[in-house]
Tab-separated table of C-alpha atoms and ligand atoms in Angstrom:
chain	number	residue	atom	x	y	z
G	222	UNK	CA	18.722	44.343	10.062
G	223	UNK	CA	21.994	42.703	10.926
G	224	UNK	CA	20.356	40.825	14.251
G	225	UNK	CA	17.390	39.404	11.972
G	226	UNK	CA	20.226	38.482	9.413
G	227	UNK	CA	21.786	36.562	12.454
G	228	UNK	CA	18.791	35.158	13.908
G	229	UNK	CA	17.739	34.067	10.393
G	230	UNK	CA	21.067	31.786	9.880
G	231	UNK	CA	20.837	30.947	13.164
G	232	UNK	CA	17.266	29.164	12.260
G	233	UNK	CA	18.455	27.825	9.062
G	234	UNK	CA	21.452	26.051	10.893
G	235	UNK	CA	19.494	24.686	13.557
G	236	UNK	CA	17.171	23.019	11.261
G	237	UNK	CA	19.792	21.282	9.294
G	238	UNK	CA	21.185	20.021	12.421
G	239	UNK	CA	17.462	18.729	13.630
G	240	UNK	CA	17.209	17.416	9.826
G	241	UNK	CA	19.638	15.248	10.153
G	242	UNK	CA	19.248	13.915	13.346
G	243	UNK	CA	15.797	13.421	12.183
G	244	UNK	CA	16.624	11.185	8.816
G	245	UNK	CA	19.225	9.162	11.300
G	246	UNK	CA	18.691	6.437	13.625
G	247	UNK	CA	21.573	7.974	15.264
G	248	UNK	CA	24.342	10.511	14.571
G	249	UNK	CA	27.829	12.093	15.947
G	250	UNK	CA	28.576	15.472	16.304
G	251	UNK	CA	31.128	15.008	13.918
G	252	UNK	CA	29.067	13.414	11.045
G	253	UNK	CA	26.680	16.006	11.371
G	254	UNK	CA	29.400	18.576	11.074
G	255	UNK	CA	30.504	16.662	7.945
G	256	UNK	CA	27.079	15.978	6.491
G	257	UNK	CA	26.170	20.093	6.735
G	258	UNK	CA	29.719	21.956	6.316
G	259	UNK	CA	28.788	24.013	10.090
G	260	UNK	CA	31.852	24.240	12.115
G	261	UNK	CA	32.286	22.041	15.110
G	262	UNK	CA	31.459	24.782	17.215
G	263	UNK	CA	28.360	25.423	15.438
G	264	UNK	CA	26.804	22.145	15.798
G	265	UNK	CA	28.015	21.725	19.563
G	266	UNK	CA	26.132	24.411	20.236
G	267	UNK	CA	23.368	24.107	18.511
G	268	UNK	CA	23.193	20.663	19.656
G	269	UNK	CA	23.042	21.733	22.928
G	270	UNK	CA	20.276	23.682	22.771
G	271	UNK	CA	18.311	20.698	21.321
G	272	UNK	CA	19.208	18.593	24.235
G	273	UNK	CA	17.827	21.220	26.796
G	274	UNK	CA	14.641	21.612	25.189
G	275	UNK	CA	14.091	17.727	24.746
G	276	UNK	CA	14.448	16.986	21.771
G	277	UNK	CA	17.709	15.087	21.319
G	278	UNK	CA	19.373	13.063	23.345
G	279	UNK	CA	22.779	10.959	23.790
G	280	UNK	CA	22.765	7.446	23.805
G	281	UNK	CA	26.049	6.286	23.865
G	282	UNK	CA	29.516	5.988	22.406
G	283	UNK	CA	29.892	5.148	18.490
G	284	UNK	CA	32.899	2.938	16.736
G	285	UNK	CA	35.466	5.654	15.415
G	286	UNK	CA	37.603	4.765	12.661
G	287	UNK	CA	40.765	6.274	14.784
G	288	UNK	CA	40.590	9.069	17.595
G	289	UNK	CA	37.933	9.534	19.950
G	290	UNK	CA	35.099	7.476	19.697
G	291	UNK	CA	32.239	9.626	19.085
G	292	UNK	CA	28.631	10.212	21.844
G	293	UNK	CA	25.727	9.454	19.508
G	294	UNK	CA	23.065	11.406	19.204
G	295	UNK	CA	19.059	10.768	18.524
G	296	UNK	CA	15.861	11.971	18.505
G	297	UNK	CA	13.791	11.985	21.442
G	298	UNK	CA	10.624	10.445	19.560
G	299	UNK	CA	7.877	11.238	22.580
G	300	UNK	CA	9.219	14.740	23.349
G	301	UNK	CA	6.534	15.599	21.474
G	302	UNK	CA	3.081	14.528	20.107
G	303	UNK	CA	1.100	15.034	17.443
G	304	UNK	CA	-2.688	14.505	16.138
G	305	UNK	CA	-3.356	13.563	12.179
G	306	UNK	CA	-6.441	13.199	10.407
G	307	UNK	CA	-7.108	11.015	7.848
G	308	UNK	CA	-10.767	12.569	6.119
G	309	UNK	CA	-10.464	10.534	2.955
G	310	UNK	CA	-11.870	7.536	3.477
G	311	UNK	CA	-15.847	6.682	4.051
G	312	UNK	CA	-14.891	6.766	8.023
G	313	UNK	CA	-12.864	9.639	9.716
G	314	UNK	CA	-9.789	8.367	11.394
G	315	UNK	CA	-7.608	10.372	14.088
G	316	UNK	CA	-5.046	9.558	15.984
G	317	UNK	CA	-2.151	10.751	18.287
G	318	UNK	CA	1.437	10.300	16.549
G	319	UNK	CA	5.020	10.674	18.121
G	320	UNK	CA	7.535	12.190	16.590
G	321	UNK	CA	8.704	8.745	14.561
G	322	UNK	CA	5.273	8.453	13.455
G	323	UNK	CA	4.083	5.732	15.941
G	324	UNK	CA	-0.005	5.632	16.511
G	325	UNK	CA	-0.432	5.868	20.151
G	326	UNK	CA	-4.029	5.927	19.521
G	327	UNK	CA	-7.105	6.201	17.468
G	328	UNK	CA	-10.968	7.210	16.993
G	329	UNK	CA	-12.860	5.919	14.155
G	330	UNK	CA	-16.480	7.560	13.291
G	331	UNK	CA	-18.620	6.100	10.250
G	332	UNK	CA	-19.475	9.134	8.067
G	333	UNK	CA	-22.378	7.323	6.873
G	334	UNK	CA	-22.985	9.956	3.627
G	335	UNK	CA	-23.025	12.690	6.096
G	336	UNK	CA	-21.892	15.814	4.241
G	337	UNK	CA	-21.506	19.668	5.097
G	338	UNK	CA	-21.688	21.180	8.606
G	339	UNK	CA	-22.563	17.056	9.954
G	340	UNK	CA	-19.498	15.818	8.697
G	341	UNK	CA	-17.690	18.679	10.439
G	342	UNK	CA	-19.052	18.078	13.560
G	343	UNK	CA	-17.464	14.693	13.372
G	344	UNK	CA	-14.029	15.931	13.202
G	345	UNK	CA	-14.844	17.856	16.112
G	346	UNK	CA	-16.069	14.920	17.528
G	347	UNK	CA	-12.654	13.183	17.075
G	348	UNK	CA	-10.660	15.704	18.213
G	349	UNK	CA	-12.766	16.403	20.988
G	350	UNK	CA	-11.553	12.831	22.506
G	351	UNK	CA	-8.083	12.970	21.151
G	352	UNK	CA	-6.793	16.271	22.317
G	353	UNK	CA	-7.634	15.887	26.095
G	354	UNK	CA	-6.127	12.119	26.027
G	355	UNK	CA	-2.900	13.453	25.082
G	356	UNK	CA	-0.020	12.887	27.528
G	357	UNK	CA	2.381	14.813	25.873
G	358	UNK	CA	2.918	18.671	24.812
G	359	UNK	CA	1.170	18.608	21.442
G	360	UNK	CA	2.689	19.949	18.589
G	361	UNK	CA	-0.548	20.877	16.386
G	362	UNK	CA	-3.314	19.150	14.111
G	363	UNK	CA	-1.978	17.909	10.669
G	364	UNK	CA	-5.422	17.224	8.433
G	365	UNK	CA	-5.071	14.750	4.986
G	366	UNK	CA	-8.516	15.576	3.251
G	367	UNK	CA	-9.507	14.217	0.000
G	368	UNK	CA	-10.255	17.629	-3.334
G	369	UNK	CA	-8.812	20.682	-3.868
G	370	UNK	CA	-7.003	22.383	-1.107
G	371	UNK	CA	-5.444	25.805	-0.061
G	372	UNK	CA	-2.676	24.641	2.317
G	373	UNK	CA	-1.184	28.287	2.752
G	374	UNK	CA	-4.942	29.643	3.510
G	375	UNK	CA	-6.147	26.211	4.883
G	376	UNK	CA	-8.877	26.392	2.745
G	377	UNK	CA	-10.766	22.876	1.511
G	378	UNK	CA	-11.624	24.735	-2.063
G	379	UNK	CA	-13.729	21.866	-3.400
G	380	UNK	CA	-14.318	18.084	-1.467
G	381	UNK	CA	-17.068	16.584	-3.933
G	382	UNK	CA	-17.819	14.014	-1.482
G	383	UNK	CA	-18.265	15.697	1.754
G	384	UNK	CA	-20.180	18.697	0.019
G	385	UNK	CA	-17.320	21.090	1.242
G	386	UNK	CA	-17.164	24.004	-0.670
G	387	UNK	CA	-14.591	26.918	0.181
G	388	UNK	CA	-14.451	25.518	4.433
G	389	UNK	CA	-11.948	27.385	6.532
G	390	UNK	CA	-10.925	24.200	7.969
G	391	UNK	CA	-7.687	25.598	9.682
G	392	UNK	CA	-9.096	28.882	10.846
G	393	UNK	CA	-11.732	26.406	12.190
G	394	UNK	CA	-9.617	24.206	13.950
G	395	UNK	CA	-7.186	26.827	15.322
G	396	UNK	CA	-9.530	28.665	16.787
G	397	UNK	CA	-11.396	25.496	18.697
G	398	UNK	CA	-8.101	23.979	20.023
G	399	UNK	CA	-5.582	26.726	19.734
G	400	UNK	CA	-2.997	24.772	18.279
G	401	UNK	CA	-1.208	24.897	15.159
G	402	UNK	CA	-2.763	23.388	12.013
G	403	UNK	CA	-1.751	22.002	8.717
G	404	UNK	CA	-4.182	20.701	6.149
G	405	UNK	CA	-2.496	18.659	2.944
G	406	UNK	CA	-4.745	17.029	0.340
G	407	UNK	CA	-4.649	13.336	0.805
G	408	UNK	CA	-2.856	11.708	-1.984
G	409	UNK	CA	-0.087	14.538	-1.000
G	410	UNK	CA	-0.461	13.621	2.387
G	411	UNK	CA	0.413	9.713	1.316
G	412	UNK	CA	3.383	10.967	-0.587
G	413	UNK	CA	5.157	13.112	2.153
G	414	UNK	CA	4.101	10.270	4.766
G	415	UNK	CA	5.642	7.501	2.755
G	416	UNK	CA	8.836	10.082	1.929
G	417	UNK	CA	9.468	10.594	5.634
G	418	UNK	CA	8.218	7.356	7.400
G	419	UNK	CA	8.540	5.023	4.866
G	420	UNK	CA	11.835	2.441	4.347
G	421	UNK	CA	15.196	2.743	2.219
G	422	UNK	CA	14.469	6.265	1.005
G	423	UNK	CA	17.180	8.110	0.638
G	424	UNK	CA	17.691	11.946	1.922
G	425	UNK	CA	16.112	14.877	-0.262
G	426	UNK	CA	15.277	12.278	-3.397
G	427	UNK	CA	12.441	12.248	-5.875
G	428	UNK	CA	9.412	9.859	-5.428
G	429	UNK	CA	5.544	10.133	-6.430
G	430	UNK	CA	3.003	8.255	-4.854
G	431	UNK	CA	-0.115	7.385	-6.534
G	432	UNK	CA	-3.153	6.796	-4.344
G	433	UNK	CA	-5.358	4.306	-6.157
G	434	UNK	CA	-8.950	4.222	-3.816
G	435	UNK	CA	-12.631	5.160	-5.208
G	436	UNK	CA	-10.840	8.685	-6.457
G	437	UNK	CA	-7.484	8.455	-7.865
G	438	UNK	CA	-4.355	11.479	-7.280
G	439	UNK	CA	-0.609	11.413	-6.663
G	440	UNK	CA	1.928	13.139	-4.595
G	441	UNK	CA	5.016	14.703	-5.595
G	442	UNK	CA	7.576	14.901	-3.772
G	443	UNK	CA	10.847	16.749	-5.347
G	444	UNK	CA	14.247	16.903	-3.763
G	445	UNK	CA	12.288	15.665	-0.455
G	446	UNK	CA	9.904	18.680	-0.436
G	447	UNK	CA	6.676	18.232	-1.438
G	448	UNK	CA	5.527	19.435	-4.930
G	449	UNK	CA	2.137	20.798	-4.798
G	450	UNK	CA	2.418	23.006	-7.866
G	451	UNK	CA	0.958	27.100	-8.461
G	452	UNK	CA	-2.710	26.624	-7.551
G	453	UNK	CA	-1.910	23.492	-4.916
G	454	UNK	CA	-3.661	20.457	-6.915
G	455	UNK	CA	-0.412	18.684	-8.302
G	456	UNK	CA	-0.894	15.668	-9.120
G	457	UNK	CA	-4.438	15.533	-9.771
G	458	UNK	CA	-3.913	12.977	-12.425
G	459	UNK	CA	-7.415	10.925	-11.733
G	460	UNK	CA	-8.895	13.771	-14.124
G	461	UNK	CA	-6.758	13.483	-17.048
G	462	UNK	CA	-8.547	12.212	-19.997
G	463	UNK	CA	-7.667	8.694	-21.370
G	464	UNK	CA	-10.093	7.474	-22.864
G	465	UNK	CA	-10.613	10.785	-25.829
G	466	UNK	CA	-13.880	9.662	-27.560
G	467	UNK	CA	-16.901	7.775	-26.155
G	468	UNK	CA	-15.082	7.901	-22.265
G	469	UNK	CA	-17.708	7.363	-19.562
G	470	UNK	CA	-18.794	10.839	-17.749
G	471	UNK	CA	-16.855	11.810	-14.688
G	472	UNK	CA	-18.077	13.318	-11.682
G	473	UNK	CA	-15.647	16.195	-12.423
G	474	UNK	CA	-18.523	16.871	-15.336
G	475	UNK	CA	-15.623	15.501	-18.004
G	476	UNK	CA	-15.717	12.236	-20.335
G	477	UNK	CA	-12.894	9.528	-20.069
G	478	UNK	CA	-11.022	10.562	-16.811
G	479	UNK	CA	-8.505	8.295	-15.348
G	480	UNK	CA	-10.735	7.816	-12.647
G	481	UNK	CA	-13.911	6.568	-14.393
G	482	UNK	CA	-11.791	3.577	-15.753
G	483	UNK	CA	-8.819	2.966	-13.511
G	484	UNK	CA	-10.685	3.681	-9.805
G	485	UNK	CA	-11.802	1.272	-7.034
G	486	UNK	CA	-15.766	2.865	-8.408
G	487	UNK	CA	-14.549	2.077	-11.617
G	488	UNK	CA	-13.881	-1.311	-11.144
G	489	UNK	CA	-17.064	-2.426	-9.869
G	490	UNK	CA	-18.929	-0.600	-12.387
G	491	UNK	CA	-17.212	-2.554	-15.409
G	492	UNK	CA	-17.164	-5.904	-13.400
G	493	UNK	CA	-21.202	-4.856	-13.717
G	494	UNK	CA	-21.163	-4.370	-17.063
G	495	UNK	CA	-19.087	-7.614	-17.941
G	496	UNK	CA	-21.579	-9.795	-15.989
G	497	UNK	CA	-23.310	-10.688	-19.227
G	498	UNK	CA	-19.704	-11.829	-20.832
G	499	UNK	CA	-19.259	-14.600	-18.002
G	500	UNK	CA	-22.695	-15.906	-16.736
G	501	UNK	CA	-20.369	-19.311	-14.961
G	502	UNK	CA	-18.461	-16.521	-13.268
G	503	UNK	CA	-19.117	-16.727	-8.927
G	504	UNK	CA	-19.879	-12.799	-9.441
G	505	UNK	CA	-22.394	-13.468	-11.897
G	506	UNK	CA	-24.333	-15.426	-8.930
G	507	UNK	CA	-24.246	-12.501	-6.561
G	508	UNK	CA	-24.721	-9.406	-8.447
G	509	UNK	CA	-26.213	-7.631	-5.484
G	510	UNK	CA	-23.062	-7.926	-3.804
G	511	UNK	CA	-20.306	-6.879	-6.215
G	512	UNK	CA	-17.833	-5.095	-3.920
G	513	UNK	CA	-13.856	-5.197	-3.861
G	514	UNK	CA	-13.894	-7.687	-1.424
G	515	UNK	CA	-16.270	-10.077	-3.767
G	516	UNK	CA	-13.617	-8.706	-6.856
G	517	UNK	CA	-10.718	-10.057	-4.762
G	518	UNK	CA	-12.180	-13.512	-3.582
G	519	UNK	CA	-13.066	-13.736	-7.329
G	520	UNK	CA	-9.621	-12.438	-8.530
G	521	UNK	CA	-7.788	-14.590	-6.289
G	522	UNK	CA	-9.337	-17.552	-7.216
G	523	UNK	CA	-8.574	-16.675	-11.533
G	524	UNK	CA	-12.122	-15.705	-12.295
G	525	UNK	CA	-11.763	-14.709	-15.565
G	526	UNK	CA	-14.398	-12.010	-15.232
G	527	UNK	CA	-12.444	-10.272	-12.148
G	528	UNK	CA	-9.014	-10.925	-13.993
G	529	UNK	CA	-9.842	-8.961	-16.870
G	530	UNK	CA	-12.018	-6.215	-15.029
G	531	UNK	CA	-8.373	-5.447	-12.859
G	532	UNK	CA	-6.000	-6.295	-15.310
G	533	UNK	CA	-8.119	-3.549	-17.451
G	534	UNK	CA	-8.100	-0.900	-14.700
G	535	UNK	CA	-3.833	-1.736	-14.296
G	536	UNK	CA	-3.133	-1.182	-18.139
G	537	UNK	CA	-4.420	2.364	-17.408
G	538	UNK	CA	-2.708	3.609	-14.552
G	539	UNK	CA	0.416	1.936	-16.415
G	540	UNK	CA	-0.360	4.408	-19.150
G	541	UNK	CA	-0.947	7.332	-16.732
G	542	UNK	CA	1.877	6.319	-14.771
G	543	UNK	CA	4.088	6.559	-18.641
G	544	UNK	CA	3.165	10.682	-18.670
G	545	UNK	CA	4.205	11.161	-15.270
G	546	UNK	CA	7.670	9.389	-15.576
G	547	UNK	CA	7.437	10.695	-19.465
G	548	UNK	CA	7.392	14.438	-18.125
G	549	UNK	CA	8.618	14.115	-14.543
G	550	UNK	CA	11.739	11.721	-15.299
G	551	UNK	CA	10.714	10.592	-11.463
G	552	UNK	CA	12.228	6.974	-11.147
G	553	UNK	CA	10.439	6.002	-7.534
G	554	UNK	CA	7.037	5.327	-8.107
G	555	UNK	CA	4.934	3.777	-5.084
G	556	UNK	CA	1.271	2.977	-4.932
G	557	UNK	CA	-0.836	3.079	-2.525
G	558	UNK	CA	-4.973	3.137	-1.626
G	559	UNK	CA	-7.583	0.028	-1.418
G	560	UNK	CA	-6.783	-1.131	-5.258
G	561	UNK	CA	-3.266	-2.412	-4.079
G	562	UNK	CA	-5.107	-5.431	-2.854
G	563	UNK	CA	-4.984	-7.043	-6.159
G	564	UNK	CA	-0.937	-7.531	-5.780
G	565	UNK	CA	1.349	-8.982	-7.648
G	566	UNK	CA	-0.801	-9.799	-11.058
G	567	UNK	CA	-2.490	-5.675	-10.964
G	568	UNK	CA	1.684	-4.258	-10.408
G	569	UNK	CA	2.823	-6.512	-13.098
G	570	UNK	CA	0.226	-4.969	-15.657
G	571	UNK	CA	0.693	-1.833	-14.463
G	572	UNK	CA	4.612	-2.329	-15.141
G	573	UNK	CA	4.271	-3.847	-18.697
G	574	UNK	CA	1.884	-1.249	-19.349
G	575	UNK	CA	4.268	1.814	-18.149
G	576	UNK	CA	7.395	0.077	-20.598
G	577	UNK	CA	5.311	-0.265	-23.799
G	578	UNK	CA	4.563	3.268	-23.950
G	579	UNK	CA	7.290	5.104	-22.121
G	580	UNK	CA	10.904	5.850	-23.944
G	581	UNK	CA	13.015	2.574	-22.990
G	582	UNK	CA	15.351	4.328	-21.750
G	583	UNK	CA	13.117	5.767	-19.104
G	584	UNK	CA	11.135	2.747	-18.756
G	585	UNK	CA	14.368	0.576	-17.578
G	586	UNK	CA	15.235	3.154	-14.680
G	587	UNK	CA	11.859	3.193	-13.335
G	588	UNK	CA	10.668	0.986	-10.570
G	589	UNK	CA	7.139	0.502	-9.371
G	590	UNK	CA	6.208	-0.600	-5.758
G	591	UNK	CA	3.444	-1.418	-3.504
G	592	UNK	CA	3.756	1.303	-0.419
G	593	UNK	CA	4.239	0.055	3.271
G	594	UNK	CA	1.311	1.474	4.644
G	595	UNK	CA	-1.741	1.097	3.213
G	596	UNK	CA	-3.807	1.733	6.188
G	597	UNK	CA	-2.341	4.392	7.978
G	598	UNK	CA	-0.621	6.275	5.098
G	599	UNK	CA	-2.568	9.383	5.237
G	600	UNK	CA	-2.519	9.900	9.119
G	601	UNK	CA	1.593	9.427	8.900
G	602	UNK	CA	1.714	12.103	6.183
G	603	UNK	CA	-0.408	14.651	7.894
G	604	UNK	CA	2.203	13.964	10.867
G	605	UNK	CA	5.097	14.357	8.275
G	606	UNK	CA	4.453	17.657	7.181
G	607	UNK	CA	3.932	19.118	10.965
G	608	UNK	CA	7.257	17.226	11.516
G	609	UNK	CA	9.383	18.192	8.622
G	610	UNK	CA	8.368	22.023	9.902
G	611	UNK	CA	11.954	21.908	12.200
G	612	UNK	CA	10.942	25.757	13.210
G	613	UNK	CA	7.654	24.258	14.447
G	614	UNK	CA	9.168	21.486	15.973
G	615	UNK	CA	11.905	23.410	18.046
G	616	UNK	CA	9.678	26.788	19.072
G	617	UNK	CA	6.075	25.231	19.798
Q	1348	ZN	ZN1	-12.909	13.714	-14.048
């Protein structure tokens, strides 16, 4: 009882120590020892184990303010690899990540409405290339997949769009490449990749991102862990009803859901429906080819038809965005997903929106952002969770 005790604390210290060499570029002995109250000893030691195994090196003498100048340490950002999966989007991405998050390469396959058993095969597919191209020890398979999912059974409960129902994706996947496997849903995935990748955030604070794309969730992250709630689908807010009486029907089988007004889907259905409004508009010449990338050319240039259409979708994730701050109190709220291509004009309604109808108090203290990485924010946070797992990271 005494020697698990022992080994338990022995665990917990050396993740604190790989924690914060982790959120530093580089670190001293001594800083460390400050940051996490272990004894000089402590750390020395523990930091010598991490330097045997790899994972932390020393990379020169720091300015002291007096005594010795301190060896700095960092982390050794190849000593291992990962591979990430970004499932969300109408093509599967993969790629192979190092330990700083940096793509060392990718596969992209079109899903082309393939659904089921097909659309698993492709993630085979992916990983059937990715895994042997590795040149490093891999560390396992971190999966960002859009629905409801079961992270601590690996379970995708419900993806709408792929026609998953109930898959065993990790069992799956662990027992094809015998490595370990972590499976996040996708707007949580964006939240703990921006958290741990992302610039000027600080250590263990609050942020939420909101994923904006043809679906629309957000990611919680508390205290730097992510918050995924009792049954796992924090942050759902693309369901919550805002639009009460005569909303549009949802594909969740309700009336007036964020996403049937506020969505990437729902912006090309009202720029439809607004066609009759602006006949001179440049989108009312092409109405076969509405897309976002039409919306945007149009927006860019001040159609009026594409300014209201966005401006309309960005008054109501400012109002969504006014619960979550309203109940959360979170001041760090970044965006992120294919609607952040309308900029500057979409995050200033969005704003104005959030401070009419939150407390001003709460309103003042909150700041909105566009996220850093648009793109490739789902693969980095299905490397970030594998990554933040320090026992993972130290015994795989
Ligand atoms: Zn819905």
């Amino acid at each position: 009882m005494e020697k698990a005790t022992r080994q338990h604390t022995k665990e917990h210290n050396r993740n604190l120590v790989l924690k914060n060499i982790f959120q530093h570029e580089s670190i001293s002995r001594a800083e460390i020892a400050r940051i996490t109250r272990l004894t000089a000893t402590t750390v020395s030691d523990i930091v010598a184990d991490l330097i045997e195994v790899g994972l932390v090196s020393e990379i020169g003498v720091g300015r002291s303010i007096g005594g010795k100048n301190p060896i700095l340490l960092n982390l050794v950002e190849d000593a291992k690899w990962l591979i990430s999966l970004d499932l969300a989007h109408n093509q599967f991405r993969g790629a192979v990540v190092n330990l700083r998050g940096k793509i060392q390469q990718s596969v992209t396959l079109p899903v082309n409405d393939r659904t089921g058993d097909e659309a698993l095969a492709l993630v085979f597919e992916i990983l059937d290339q990715l895994i042997p191209s590795a040149s490093q020890p891999l560390l396992g398979i971190g999966v960002g997949a859009p629905g409801l999912i079961n992270t601590s059974e690996g379970l995708i409960v419900h993806s709408v769009n792929l026609n998953w129902v109930n898959l065993p994706l990790t069992p799956l996947l662990k027992k094809r490449y015998h490595l370990p496997v972590y499976i996040l849903n996708d707007s949580q995935a964006a939240a703990i990749g921006e958290y741990t990748y992302g610039k000027d955030h600080q250590a263990d604070e609050d942020l939420i991102v909101i994923n904006v794309r043809h679906g629309i969730g957000a990611g919680i992250v508390i205290n730097g862990l992510l918050f995924q709630g009792d049954g796992g689908s924090a942050g759902e807010i693309g369901h919550i009803v805002v639009v009460p009486e005569g909303g549009v029907l949802c594909r969740c089988g309700k009336k007036g859901c964020l996403e049937t007004v506020a969505s990437a889907q729902a912006l090309i259905k009202r720029v439809r429906s607004l066609l009759g409004q602006y006949p001179d508009s440049p989108l009312a010449q092409v109405p076969h080819e509405i897309n976002l990338e039409t919306i945007e050319q149009a927006f860019k240039s001040d159609d009026p038809l594409a300014c209201q259409a966005v401006l309309e979708t960005a008054h109501y994730i400012g109002f969504a965005i006014s619960n979550l701050v309203g109940i959360l109190n979170i001041q760090k709220i970044v965006l992120a997903g294919d609607m952040t291509r309308f900029g500057q004009p979409w995050l200033d309604e969005i704003r104005t929106t959030m401070s009419h109808t939150s407390l001003a108090e709460v309103a003042q203290n909150t700041r909105i952002e566009i996220g850093q990485f648009s793109e490739n924010g789902i693969i980095l946070g299905a490397s970030a969770i594998m990554v933040n797992n320090y026992s993972l990271l130290f015994n795989h």
